[in-house]
C-alpha cells in the first residue's frame, strides 16, 4: 500500500513544469476537502494563511490547505520532489526579514489542524498544529487548568512554542516549550514521526528552540497545571509623562536582580498623536489576589502616575486586553529586539528621549518600545542542555515594534533601531547580544539567535533531518 503511494507520488513529479499545475500535481494525492488555489485565483486569500505584517513578506505562487496528517505528508513529498519551495504557516505572524527570501513558494495553511483536547486527569493538552493561544483558553479554564502562553490570542501556539514562547505565566511555569511533552511531525522526507524525550529525542531537543527548521508539527501535547489563584489575575496600568518617567524606570530597575514569579512588569514607550506627547505606560500583572498584588501596586502608585487603572480579570481576559490592536493585520511592522537582564534608568531615559525626538520628526511613525519583564526562575530550573533554546537567563525581552505605512521611512527606522539596540546592548548586562528568535529582526548572526553553544549540535541534526533545507526559512540553520 505504502509502496503504491510512493509510485504515484513519483509519477506526479514527472509532470513538473516551470509553472506547475498545482491542481494536477497535488489534488489526486490529498483528501477531497483539501483546498488549493494559485495566487491569481479569486479564492487564494481564503486558502492561504493570512499575513500579519506587510513588511518583508514571503510571496506565494499557490496555497494549499490540508485536512489530514497524510495530506501534509503527501504535500511535503510532492513539493520536495518537484523542487517547489514551501512554507507552512498559521496566522502569518512570523515577520523577520528572512521571510522575504521565500519567493514564489507554496503556502501550506495549517488552519484545519485546530483540535483542542484537554485531559484534566492526566494534566495534558493535545492540540493540532494550527491552534492559536486564544483557542485553548476556554477549554482549559473550564477544566480549571492553565498553561503558560504568549500574550496575544491570535498567535499560533506551536509556531511560538518552537522558538521559545514567552508570556505572563512564564515566571510560574517557564517557557511555553518547557511544557511541551511530545509532538507528531512531518519530516522533510514526508515521514510522520513522534518526537519526545523518549522517542527521537534528538529531534525533540532541536524543535524546542529551533523547531521551524525541522518539520511541520501536526499535533502537540503539553503539560498543564491547576489554575493559580482560581484563575484570578490582577492587571494594573500606570501612565507617566516623559518629563516624569525617571522614577518609573527606577521601579523597573528595582526588579533587575529578582522579580517574584507571579509578578510581571511591562513598561512601554508610546506616542499620542493627538496630544503629541510621549509617555511611559507601566503594566503590572500579578497572578494572585488583590491583597497579594497590593504592595506592588502601591509602589507604582507612590510615584505619582498621571493615570491609573486597576482591574481583576481572568487569564484569558488579560490576553484579550493585551491583544487589542496588537493582533490587527495589515500593518507594516519592522521589529527589532534584544534580550536583557538589566534596565539601566539612565539608558532608558535616553532611549525615551530619542524616541520622543523621532516621534516629533516622523509624524507618520506609530511604533512603540516595550520590555516584557518576567521572572526567569521556572525557565532556569530546566537544565540548559535539555533543549536547544539558548537564552533561559533573559528576564527582559525588549521589542521595538516599529509600525508605519510608508516604505520611505525604512531607512530612518532602521538607523534609529540599530543605534538604540546597540546602546541598550551595552547596558543589557550581557557581553554579546542574546536575541529571542520569535522577535528577531533577521539581521542578527546565527550565534546570537541560536547560541554558539547550541549551533554545532543543531547543524548536525539539521543535516540528519533536513539535509536539503526544506524547512526553516524564518531563520535558516546552515551547515
Ligand atoms: C501580535 C503578535 C504578538 C506576539 N506575542 C508573542 C508573545 O506574547 N510571546 C511570544 O513568545 N511570541 C509572541 N509573538 C511572536 C510569535 O511567537 C512568532 O511570530 C511566531 O513565530 C508566530 O507563530 P505563528 O504560527 O502565529 O506565525 P506563522 O507566521 O504562521 O509561523 C511562524 C513560523 O513558525 C512556523 N510554524 C508555524 N506553525 C508550525 C507548525 N505547526 N509546525 C512547524 N512550523 C510551524 C512557520 O513555518 C513559520 O516559520 C507575537 C507575534 C505577534 C505578531
Short mmCIF file of C-alpha atoms and ligand atoms in Angstrom, two decimals:
data_model
loop_
_atom_site.label_atom_id
_atom_site.label_comp_id
_atom_site.label_asym_id
_atom_site.label_seq_id
_atom_site.Cartn_x
_atom_site.Cartn_y
_atom_site.Cartn_z
CA UNK A 1 0.00 0.00 0.00
CA UNK A 2 2.76 2.38 1.03
CA UNK A 3 4.94 1.48 -1.96
CA UNK A 4 1.95 2.16 -4.26
CA UNK A 5 1.67 5.61 -2.78
CA UNK A 6 5.38 6.24 -3.38
CA UNK A 7 4.94 5.14 -7.01
CA UNK A 8 2.09 7.53 -7.70
CA UNK A 9 3.97 10.31 -5.99
CA UNK A 10 6.99 9.62 -8.16
CA UNK A 11 4.78 9.76 -11.25
CA UNK A 12 3.34 13.03 -10.04
CA UNK A 13 6.81 14.52 -10.04
CA UNK A 14 7.32 13.68 -13.70
CA UNK A 15 4.66 16.11 -14.78
CA UNK A 16 6.52 19.09 -13.33
CA UNK A 17 6.65 22.21 -15.45
CA UNK A 18 8.23 25.62 -14.83
CA UNK A 19 4.83 26.85 -13.71
CA UNK A 20 3.43 23.74 -12.12
CA UNK A 21 -0.23 22.98 -12.35
CA UNK A 22 -0.87 22.71 -8.63
CA UNK A 23 -4.28 21.08 -9.02
CA UNK A 24 -2.88 18.28 -11.19
CA UNK A 25 0.17 17.88 -9.05
CA UNK A 26 -1.44 17.68 -5.62
CA UNK A 27 -5.18 17.05 -5.93
CA UNK A 28 -5.02 13.32 -6.77
CA UNK A 29 -2.94 12.61 -3.66
CA UNK A 30 -4.71 14.58 -0.94
CA UNK A 31 -8.07 14.15 0.73
CA UNK A 32 -11.12 15.62 -1.05
CA UNK A 33 -11.52 18.52 1.41
CA UNK A 34 -8.05 19.88 0.72
CA UNK A 35 -8.32 23.31 -0.90
CA UNK A 36 -5.81 24.51 -3.47
CA UNK A 37 -5.56 27.91 -5.17
CA UNK A 38 -2.98 29.76 -7.19
CA UNK A 39 -2.26 33.39 -6.46
CA UNK A 40 -4.24 34.57 -9.48
CA UNK A 41 -7.41 32.75 -8.41
CA UNK A 42 -10.12 34.66 -6.53
CA UNK A 43 -10.20 32.22 -3.60
CA UNK A 44 -6.44 32.45 -2.97
CA UNK A 45 -6.91 34.73 0.05
CA UNK A 46 -9.22 32.15 1.66
CA UNK A 47 -6.90 29.21 1.03
CA UNK A 48 -3.64 30.91 2.00
CA UNK A 49 -2.77 31.82 5.59
CA UNK A 50 -3.41 35.44 6.46
CA UNK A 51 -0.39 37.69 6.94
CA UNK A 52 0.08 39.94 9.97
CA UNK A 53 2.77 42.31 8.71
CA UNK A 54 3.26 43.71 5.22
CA UNK A 55 6.97 44.39 5.87
CA UNK A 56 9.32 41.99 4.01
CA UNK A 57 6.61 39.37 3.40
CA UNK A 58 7.05 35.98 1.75
CA UNK A 59 5.46 35.66 -1.69
CA UNK A 60 3.47 32.64 -2.77
CA UNK A 61 2.58 31.22 -6.15
CA UNK A 62 -0.07 28.96 -4.67
CA UNK A 63 -1.62 27.86 -1.40
CA UNK A 64 -2.91 24.56 -0.13
CA UNK A 65 -4.98 23.87 2.97
CA UNK A 66 -4.56 20.23 4.02
CA UNK A 67 -7.09 18.40 6.16
CA UNK A 68 -5.28 15.30 7.37
CA UNK A 69 -1.80 14.38 8.51
CA UNK A 70 -1.48 12.19 5.40
CA UNK A 71 -2.24 15.28 3.29
CA UNK A 72 0.68 17.12 4.86
CA UNK A 73 2.92 14.12 4.19
CA UNK A 74 1.86 13.97 0.54
CA UNK A 75 2.29 17.74 0.09
CA UNK A 76 5.81 17.71 1.54
CA UNK A 77 6.81 14.76 -0.63
CA UNK A 78 5.37 16.13 -3.86
CA UNK A 79 6.69 19.65 -3.27
CA UNK A 80 10.17 18.35 -2.40
CA UNK A 81 10.39 16.10 -5.44
CA UNK A 82 9.29 18.91 -7.67
CA UNK A 83 11.62 21.39 -6.02
CA UNK A 84 8.74 23.67 -5.06
CA UNK A 85 9.74 25.71 -2.01
CA UNK A 86 7.05 25.64 0.66
CA UNK A 87 6.28 27.35 3.94
CA UNK A 88 3.74 26.06 6.45
CA UNK A 89 2.06 28.86 8.37
CA UNK A 90 -0.96 29.58 10.52
CA UNK A 91 -1.69 33.28 11.01
CA UNK A 92 1.49 34.60 9.43
CA UNK A 93 2.90 36.37 12.48
CA UNK A 94 6.47 35.40 11.68
CA UNK A 95 7.85 38.68 10.40
CA UNK A 96 11.62 38.92 10.36
CA UNK A 97 13.33 39.98 7.13
CA UNK A 98 14.31 36.40 6.22
CA UNK A 99 10.73 35.76 5.17
CA UNK A 100 11.23 37.97 2.12
CA UNK A 101 13.60 35.32 0.81
CA UNK A 102 10.63 32.99 0.44
CA UNK A 103 9.59 33.72 -3.13
CA UNK A 104 7.02 32.11 -5.40
CA UNK A 105 6.60 29.38 -2.85
CA UNK A 106 3.71 27.12 -1.90
CA UNK A 107 1.94 28.19 1.26
CA UNK A 108 0.73 25.28 3.40
CA UNK A 109 -2.06 26.68 5.55
CA UNK A 110 -2.34 24.77 8.84
CA UNK A 111 -5.69 26.25 9.86
CA UNK A 112 -7.56 22.92 9.64
CA UNK A 113 -5.34 21.44 12.37
CA UNK A 114 -7.46 23.10 15.00
CA UNK A 115 -8.36 20.36 17.50
CA UNK A 116 -8.06 21.09 21.24
CA UNK A 117 -8.36 18.23 23.76
CA UNK A 118 -7.88 18.71 27.50
CA UNK A 119 -7.15 15.65 29.63
CA UNK A 120 -7.67 17.13 33.08
CA UNK A 121 -6.97 13.85 34.88
CA UNK A 122 -3.50 13.48 33.42
CA UNK A 123 -2.82 17.22 33.12
CA UNK A 124 -2.38 17.09 29.37
CA UNK A 125 -3.46 19.33 26.49
CA UNK A 126 -3.25 17.98 22.95
CA UNK A 127 -3.72 20.42 20.10
CA UNK A 128 -3.44 20.43 16.34
CA UNK A 129 -0.51 22.27 14.78
CA UNK A 130 -2.81 25.11 13.73
CA UNK A 131 -4.25 26.21 17.07
CA UNK A 132 -3.88 29.75 18.42
CA UNK A 133 -3.24 30.71 22.03
CA UNK A 134 -6.74 32.14 22.13
CA UNK A 135 -8.34 28.82 21.16
CA UNK A 136 -7.06 26.92 24.19
CA UNK A 137 -8.19 29.38 26.90
CA UNK A 138 -11.82 28.41 27.23
CA UNK A 139 -11.37 24.60 27.28
CA UNK A 140 -8.55 24.95 29.82
CA UNK A 141 -10.41 27.39 32.07
CA UNK A 142 -13.48 25.14 32.01
CA UNK A 143 -11.27 22.32 33.29
CA UNK A 144 -9.75 24.54 35.99
CA UNK A 145 -6.34 24.31 34.30
CA UNK A 146 -3.79 26.73 32.90
CA UNK A 147 -0.64 26.71 30.80
CA UNK A 148 1.98 29.34 30.02
CA UNK A 149 1.23 31.03 26.67
CA UNK A 150 2.24 34.08 24.71
CA UNK A 151 0.24 37.22 25.41
CA UNK A 152 -1.58 37.60 22.09
CA UNK A 153 -4.59 35.40 21.36
CA UNK A 154 -4.02 35.38 17.59
CA UNK A 155 -0.54 33.81 17.69
CA UNK A 156 -0.05 30.14 16.80
CA UNK A 157 0.67 28.05 19.88
CA UNK A 158 3.00 25.69 18.05
CA UNK A 159 4.60 28.47 15.96
CA UNK A 160 5.52 30.32 19.16
CA UNK A 161 6.48 27.21 21.14
CA UNK A 162 9.13 26.06 18.70
CA UNK A 163 11.04 29.34 19.06
CA UNK A 164 10.60 29.61 22.86
CA UNK A 165 7.23 31.01 23.86
CA UNK A 166 7.28 33.85 26.38
CA UNK A 167 4.37 35.32 28.30
CA UNK A 168 2.83 36.33 31.57
CA UNK A 169 2.72 32.86 33.19
CA UNK A 170 6.40 32.32 32.39
CA UNK A 171 7.54 33.21 35.90
CA UNK A 172 5.39 30.43 37.35
CA UNK A 173 5.71 27.74 34.67
CA UNK A 174 8.66 28.57 32.39
CA UNK A 175 8.85 28.97 28.63
CA UNK A 176 5.99 27.54 26.57
CA UNK A 177 8.42 24.99 25.13
CA UNK A 178 9.10 23.74 28.68
CA UNK A 179 5.51 22.47 28.82
CA UNK A 180 5.87 20.50 25.59
CA UNK A 181 5.66 16.74 26.15
CA UNK A 182 5.63 15.36 22.61
CA UNK A 183 4.83 16.24 19.01
CA UNK A 184 3.79 14.48 15.83
CA UNK A 185 5.78 15.96 12.99
CA UNK A 186 6.07 15.54 9.22
CA UNK A 187 9.74 15.39 8.30
CA UNK A 188 11.49 16.55 5.13
CA UNK A 189 11.13 13.02 3.76
CA UNK A 190 7.40 13.20 4.35
CA UNK A 191 7.50 10.71 7.22
CA UNK A 192 5.16 11.18 10.17
CA UNK A 193 7.20 10.76 13.34
CA UNK A 194 6.70 11.24 17.05
CA UNK A 195 9.30 13.22 18.98
CA UNK A 196 9.51 13.30 22.76
CA UNK A 197 12.10 12.78 25.49
CA UNK A 198 11.83 9.03 24.79
CA UNK A 199 11.30 8.83 21.03
CA UNK A 200 13.51 10.70 18.53
CA UNK A 201 14.87 12.60 21.49
CA UNK A 202 17.48 14.41 19.36
CA UNK A 203 14.71 15.85 17.20
CA UNK A 204 12.70 16.75 20.29
CA UNK A 205 15.73 18.63 21.64
CA UNK A 206 16.08 20.52 18.36
CA UNK A 207 12.46 21.53 17.91
CA UNK A 208 12.38 23.11 21.38
CA UNK A 209 14.17 26.26 20.25
CA UNK A 210 14.73 25.86 16.51
CA UNK A 211 11.60 23.95 15.53
CA UNK A 212 10.72 25.69 12.27
CA UNK A 213 13.93 24.22 10.83
CA UNK A 214 12.94 20.61 11.30
CA UNK A 215 9.46 19.82 10.03
CA UNK A 216 5.76 20.53 10.20
CA UNK A 217 4.18 19.75 13.54
CA UNK A 218 0.68 18.42 13.04
CA UNK A 219 -0.10 17.87 16.71
CA UNK A 220 1.50 18.69 20.04
CA UNK A 221 0.89 17.55 23.61
CA UNK A 222 1.65 19.82 26.55
CA UNK A 223 1.64 19.56 30.32
CA UNK A 224 -0.96 21.75 32.02
CA UNK A 225 -1.31 22.89 35.62
CA UNK A 226 -4.06 23.66 38.11
CA UNK A 227 -5.13 27.29 37.85
CA UNK A 228 -3.16 29.71 40.00
CA UNK A 229 -5.31 31.61 42.50
CA UNK A 230 -8.52 30.17 40.97
CA UNK A 231 -7.75 31.96 37.73
CA UNK A 232 -7.75 35.42 39.32
CA UNK A 233 -5.26 37.86 37.80
CA UNK A 234 -4.66 41.50 38.74
CA UNK A 235 -3.92 43.89 35.89
CA UNK A 236 -2.84 47.45 36.59
CA UNK A 237 -1.78 50.13 34.19
CA UNK A 238 0.06 53.34 35.16
CA UNK A 239 0.90 56.27 32.87
CA UNK A 240 3.88 58.61 33.19
CA UNK A 241 4.79 61.61 31.02
CA UNK A 242 8.26 61.81 29.51
CA UNK A 243 9.22 64.56 31.94
CA UNK A 244 8.40 62.43 35.00
CA UNK A 245 9.36 58.96 33.87
CA UNK A 246 12.62 58.58 35.82
CA UNK A 247 11.00 57.14 38.95
CA UNK A 248 9.09 54.58 36.85
CA UNK A 249 12.33 53.41 35.22
CA UNK A 250 13.84 53.19 38.74
CA UNK A 251 10.87 50.98 39.69
CA UNK A 252 11.52 48.69 36.70
CA UNK A 253 15.24 48.64 37.55
CA UNK A 254 14.50 47.63 41.15
CA UNK A 255 13.38 44.24 39.78
CA UNK A 256 16.58 43.61 37.79
CA UNK A 257 18.06 41.23 40.36
CA UNK A 258 14.89 39.46 41.36
CA UNK A 259 11.25 39.59 40.37
CA UNK A 260 8.74 37.38 42.18
CA UNK A 261 7.41 34.55 39.97
CA UNK A 262 3.74 35.71 39.93
CA UNK A 263 4.70 39.31 39.09
CA UNK A 264 5.04 40.74 35.57
CA UNK A 265 6.16 44.27 34.74
CA UNK A 266 5.83 45.62 31.19
CA UNK A 267 6.97 49.21 30.56
CA UNK A 268 6.11 50.58 27.12
CA UNK A 269 7.10 53.86 25.45
CA UNK A 270 4.34 55.22 23.20
CA UNK A 271 3.30 58.40 21.46
CA UNK A 272 -0.11 60.04 21.47
CA UNK A 273 -0.54 61.71 18.09
CA UNK A 274 -3.45 63.82 19.29
CA UNK A 275 -1.74 65.37 22.32
CA UNK A 276 1.69 64.99 20.65
CA UNK A 277 3.15 63.55 23.83
CA UNK A 278 5.45 60.65 24.52
CA UNK A 279 4.51 58.62 27.56
CA UNK A 280 5.63 55.61 29.51
CA UNK A 281 2.94 53.09 30.36
CA UNK A 282 3.82 50.55 33.04
CA UNK A 283 1.62 47.46 33.10
CA UNK A 284 1.80 45.40 36.28
CA UNK A 285 0.29 41.91 36.27
CA UNK A 286 0.02 39.72 39.34
CA UNK A 287 -1.19 36.11 39.44
CA UNK A 288 -2.92 36.17 42.81
CA UNK A 289 -5.43 38.14 44.84
CA UNK A 290 -5.73 41.92 45.02
CA UNK A 291 -4.36 41.79 48.57
CA UNK A 292 -1.26 39.94 47.36
CA UNK A 293 -0.77 42.35 44.46
CA UNK A 294 -1.36 45.50 46.53
CA UNK A 295 2.23 46.06 47.79
CA UNK A 296 3.49 46.13 44.18
CA UNK A 297 0.67 48.40 43.03
CA UNK A 298 1.35 50.73 45.96
CA UNK A 299 4.99 51.02 44.89
CA UNK A 300 3.99 52.41 41.50
CA UNK A 301 1.08 54.47 42.80
CA UNK A 302 3.55 56.26 45.09
CA UNK A 303 5.40 57.55 42.01
CA UNK A 304 2.52 59.88 41.08
CA UNK A 305 1.42 58.43 37.77
CA UNK A 306 -0.86 60.66 35.69
CA UNK A 307 -3.23 57.75 35.04
CA UNK A 308 -4.03 54.57 36.94
CA UNK A 309 -6.36 51.68 36.11
CA UNK A 310 -6.60 48.50 38.17
CA UNK A 311 -8.83 45.52 37.47
CA UNK A 312 -9.29 41.86 38.34
CA UNK A 313 -9.52 39.66 35.26
CA UNK A 314 -9.16 36.05 34.19
CA UNK A 315 -6.04 34.93 32.35
CA UNK A 316 -7.90 34.80 29.04
CA UNK A 317 -9.37 38.28 29.60
CA UNK A 318 -5.85 39.53 30.32
CA UNK A 319 -4.62 38.22 26.99
CA UNK A 320 -7.67 39.57 25.14
CA UNK A 321 -6.80 43.00 26.54
CA UNK A 322 -3.13 42.65 25.53
CA UNK A 323 -4.21 41.58 22.03
CA UNK A 324 -6.29 44.68 21.32
CA UNK A 325 -4.64 46.37 18.36
CA UNK A 326 -1.65 44.02 18.52
CA UNK A 327 -3.47 41.32 16.58
CA UNK A 328 -4.68 43.67 13.83
CA UNK A 329 -3.44 42.52 10.44
CA UNK A 330 -2.06 44.51 7.55
CA UNK A 331 0.29 46.97 9.26
CA UNK A 332 3.93 47.38 8.31
CA UNK A 333 5.83 46.04 11.35
CA UNK A 334 9.62 46.27 11.16
CA UNK A 335 10.62 44.82 14.53
CA UNK A 336 13.90 44.76 16.43
CA UNK A 337 14.65 43.00 19.68
CA UNK A 338 17.20 42.37 22.40
CA UNK A 339 17.39 40.12 25.45
CA UNK A 340 18.43 41.93 28.62
CA UNK A 341 18.95 41.25 32.30
CA UNK A 342 19.34 44.87 33.35
CA UNK A 343 17.37 48.05 32.77
CA UNK A 344 19.65 50.99 33.43
CA UNK A 345 17.44 54.05 34.19
CA UNK A 346 19.93 56.49 32.57
CA UNK A 347 19.92 54.47 29.35
CA UNK A 348 16.15 54.05 29.40
CA UNK A 349 15.66 57.80 29.83
CA UNK A 350 17.99 58.39 26.90
CA UNK A 351 16.07 55.87 24.76
CA UNK A 352 12.80 57.53 25.67
CA UNK A 353 14.15 60.96 24.73
CA UNK A 354 15.45 59.68 21.39
CA UNK A 355 12.11 58.01 20.69
CA UNK A 356 10.39 61.30 21.51
CA UNK A 357 12.63 63.15 19.03
CA UNK A 358 11.86 60.55 16.39
CA UNK A 359 8.10 60.73 17.01
CA UNK A 360 8.23 64.51 16.67
CA UNK A 361 10.16 64.45 13.42
CA UNK A 362 8.29 61.48 11.89
CA UNK A 363 4.57 62.14 12.34
CA UNK A 364 3.61 59.04 10.32
CA UNK A 365 5.59 56.69 12.55
CA UNK A 366 3.43 54.83 15.02
CA UNK A 367 5.78 52.45 16.80
CA UNK A 368 6.39 51.57 20.43
CA UNK A 369 9.19 50.20 22.57
CA UNK A 370 8.30 47.71 25.26
CA UNK A 371 10.10 45.48 27.71
CA UNK A 372 8.45 42.28 28.89
CA UNK A 373 9.89 41.53 32.30
CA UNK A 374 9.23 38.04 33.64
CA UNK A 375 10.87 36.01 36.36
CA UNK A 376 13.29 33.52 34.79
CA UNK A 377 13.07 31.29 37.87
CA UNK A 378 11.00 28.48 36.35
CA UNK A 379 12.84 28.57 32.98
CA UNK A 380 16.20 28.34 34.80
CA UNK A 381 15.09 25.19 36.64
CA UNK A 382 15.27 23.31 33.33
CA UNK A 383 18.88 22.28 32.65
CA UNK A 384 20.35 24.26 29.74
CA UNK A 385 21.30 21.12 27.80
CA UNK A 386 17.74 19.78 27.84
CA UNK A 387 16.53 21.95 24.94
CA UNK A 388 18.10 23.81 22.04
CA UNK A 389 16.61 27.10 23.32
CA UNK A 390 19.72 29.06 24.35
CA UNK A 391 18.66 32.06 26.44
CA UNK A 392 16.99 30.84 29.66
CA UNK A 393 18.67 33.57 31.66
CA UNK A 394 16.93 36.52 29.95
CA UNK A 395 14.44 38.24 32.23
CA UNK A 396 13.62 41.21 29.99
CA UNK A 397 12.61 40.94 26.34
CA UNK A 398 12.90 44.28 24.60
CA UNK A 399 10.83 44.84 21.47
CA UNK A 400 10.85 47.75 19.04
CA UNK A 401 7.50 47.35 17.30
CA UNK A 402 8.10 49.86 14.52
CA UNK A 403 4.77 50.45 12.78
CA UNK A 404 4.36 52.74 9.77
CA UNK A 405 2.75 52.58 6.36
CA UNK A 406 5.31 54.31 4.16
CA UNK A 407 8.30 52.24 3.00
CA UNK A 408 10.21 55.52 2.57
CA UNK A 409 10.60 55.51 6.37
CA UNK A 410 12.51 52.20 6.34
CA UNK A 411 15.98 53.74 6.35
CA UNK A 412 15.28 56.16 9.22
CA UNK A 413 13.56 53.45 11.27
CA UNK A 414 16.42 51.01 10.68
CA UNK A 415 19.04 53.61 11.63
CA UNK A 416 17.24 54.54 14.81
CA UNK A 417 16.51 50.95 15.86
CA UNK A 418 20.04 49.75 15.24
CA UNK A 419 21.57 52.63 17.13
CA UNK A 420 19.20 52.21 20.10
CA UNK A 421 19.70 48.44 20.04
CA UNK A 422 23.47 49.00 20.31
CA UNK A 423 23.00 51.44 23.17
CA UNK A 424 20.73 49.06 25.02
CA UNK A 425 23.05 46.13 24.37
CA UNK A 426 25.89 47.98 26.09
CA UNK A 427 23.71 48.34 29.20
CA UNK A 428 21.93 44.98 28.94
CA UNK A 429 24.13 43.03 31.34
CA UNK A 430 25.23 40.68 28.54
CA UNK A 431 28.58 40.84 26.78
CA UNK A 432 27.14 39.55 23.49
CA UNK A 433 23.63 40.08 22.18
CA UNK A 434 21.09 37.41 23.09
CA UNK A 435 18.27 37.51 20.59
CA UNK A 436 14.86 35.93 21.13
CA UNK A 437 14.23 34.13 17.82
CA UNK A 438 10.49 34.83 17.71
CA UNK A 439 11.12 38.61 17.85
CA UNK A 440 14.28 38.70 15.72
CA UNK A 441 14.76 41.34 13.04
CA UNK A 442 16.62 38.98 10.73
CA UNK A 443 19.96 40.81 10.57
CA UNK A 444 21.45 39.02 13.60
CA UNK A 445 24.23 36.44 13.24
CA UNK A 446 23.16 32.83 13.88
CA UNK A 447 25.10 32.54 17.14
CA UNK A 448 23.17 35.50 18.62
CA UNK A 449 19.90 33.76 17.80
CA UNK A 450 20.55 30.05 18.30
CA UNK A 451 23.53 30.39 20.67
CA UNK A 452 27.14 29.44 19.91
CA UNK A 453 26.94 26.51 22.33
CA UNK A 454 23.87 25.04 20.59
CA UNK A 455 24.77 25.58 16.96
CA UNK A 456 27.14 22.61 16.41
CA UNK A 457 24.51 20.09 17.55
CA UNK A 458 21.76 21.94 15.68
CA UNK A 459 23.82 21.79 12.49
CA UNK A 460 24.42 18.05 12.89
CA UNK A 461 20.71 17.46 13.42
CA UNK A 462 19.76 19.72 10.52
CA UNK A 463 21.94 17.60 8.27
CA UNK A 464 20.28 14.45 9.59
CA UNK A 465 16.64 15.58 9.49
CA UNK A 466 16.52 18.21 6.75
CA UNK A 467 19.59 17.83 4.54
CA UNK A 468 18.01 19.67 1.59
CA UNK A 469 16.89 22.67 3.67
CA UNK A 470 13.19 22.24 3.03
CA UNK A 471 12.34 23.98 6.31
CA UNK A 472 13.48 26.95 8.35
CA UNK A 473 13.00 29.93 6.08
CA UNK A 474 12.33 32.06 9.16
CA UNK A 475 15.94 31.75 10.38
CA UNK A 476 17.75 29.03 8.43
CA UNK A 477 20.39 26.96 10.20
CA UNK A 478 23.17 26.44 7.68
CA UNK A 479 25.76 23.69 7.95
C1 LIG B 1 0.89 40.34 17.55
C2 LIG B 1 1.98 39.39 17.98
C3 LIG B 1 2.10 39.07 19.31
C4 LIG B 1 3.10 38.17 19.72
N1 LIG B 1 3.19 37.85 21.05
C5 LIG B 1 4.10 36.93 21.44
C6 LIG B 1 4.20 36.54 22.80
O1 LIG B 1 3.50 37.06 23.67
N2 LIG B 1 5.10 35.60 23.13
C7 LIG B 1 5.90 35.01 22.20
O2 LIG B 1 6.68 34.14 22.56
N3 LIG B 1 5.84 35.36 20.91
C8 LIG B 1 4.97 36.31 20.51
N4 LIG B 1 4.93 36.68 19.19
C9 LIG B 1 5.90 36.12 18.25
C10 LIG B 1 5.43 34.77 17.77
O3 LIG B 1 5.77 33.79 18.71
C11 LIG B 1 6.13 34.40 16.45
O4 LIG B 1 5.83 35.36 15.49
C12 LIG B 1 5.69 33.02 15.98
O5 LIG B 1 6.61 32.58 15.02
C13 LIG B 1 4.29 33.08 15.41
O6 LIG B 1 3.82 31.83 15.01
P1 LIG B 1 2.50 31.78 14.08
O7 LIG B 1 2.23 30.35 13.83
O8 LIG B 1 1.47 32.62 14.70
O9 LIG B 1 3.02 32.54 12.77
P2 LIG B 1 3.39 31.96 11.33
O10 LIG B 1 3.97 33.09 10.57
O11 LIG B 1 2.20 31.31 10.77
O12 LIG B 1 4.53 30.92 11.62
C14 LIG B 1 5.78 31.38 12.10
C15 LIG B 1 6.86 30.34 11.87
O13 LIG B 1 6.55 29.15 12.59
C16 LIG B 1 6.45 28.04 11.71
N5 LIG B 1 5.31 27.23 12.14
C17 LIG B 1 4.08 27.65 12.49
N6 LIG B 1 3.32 26.59 12.83
C18 LIG B 1 4.09 25.49 12.67
C19 LIG B 1 3.88 24.10 12.85
N7 LIG B 1 2.70 23.61 13.25
N8 LIG B 1 4.90 23.26 12.60
C20 LIG B 1 6.10 23.73 12.20
N9 LIG B 1 6.37 25.04 11.99
C21 LIG B 1 5.36 25.91 12.23
C22 LIG B 1 6.23 28.63 10.33
O14 LIG B 1 6.72 27.79 9.32
C23 LIG B 1 6.99 29.92 10.41
O15 LIG B 1 8.34 29.72 10.11
C24 LIG B 1 3.97 37.60 18.76
C25 LIG B 1 3.85 37.95 17.43
C26 LIG B 1 2.87 38.84 17.03
C27 LIG B 1 2.78 39.22 15.59
#
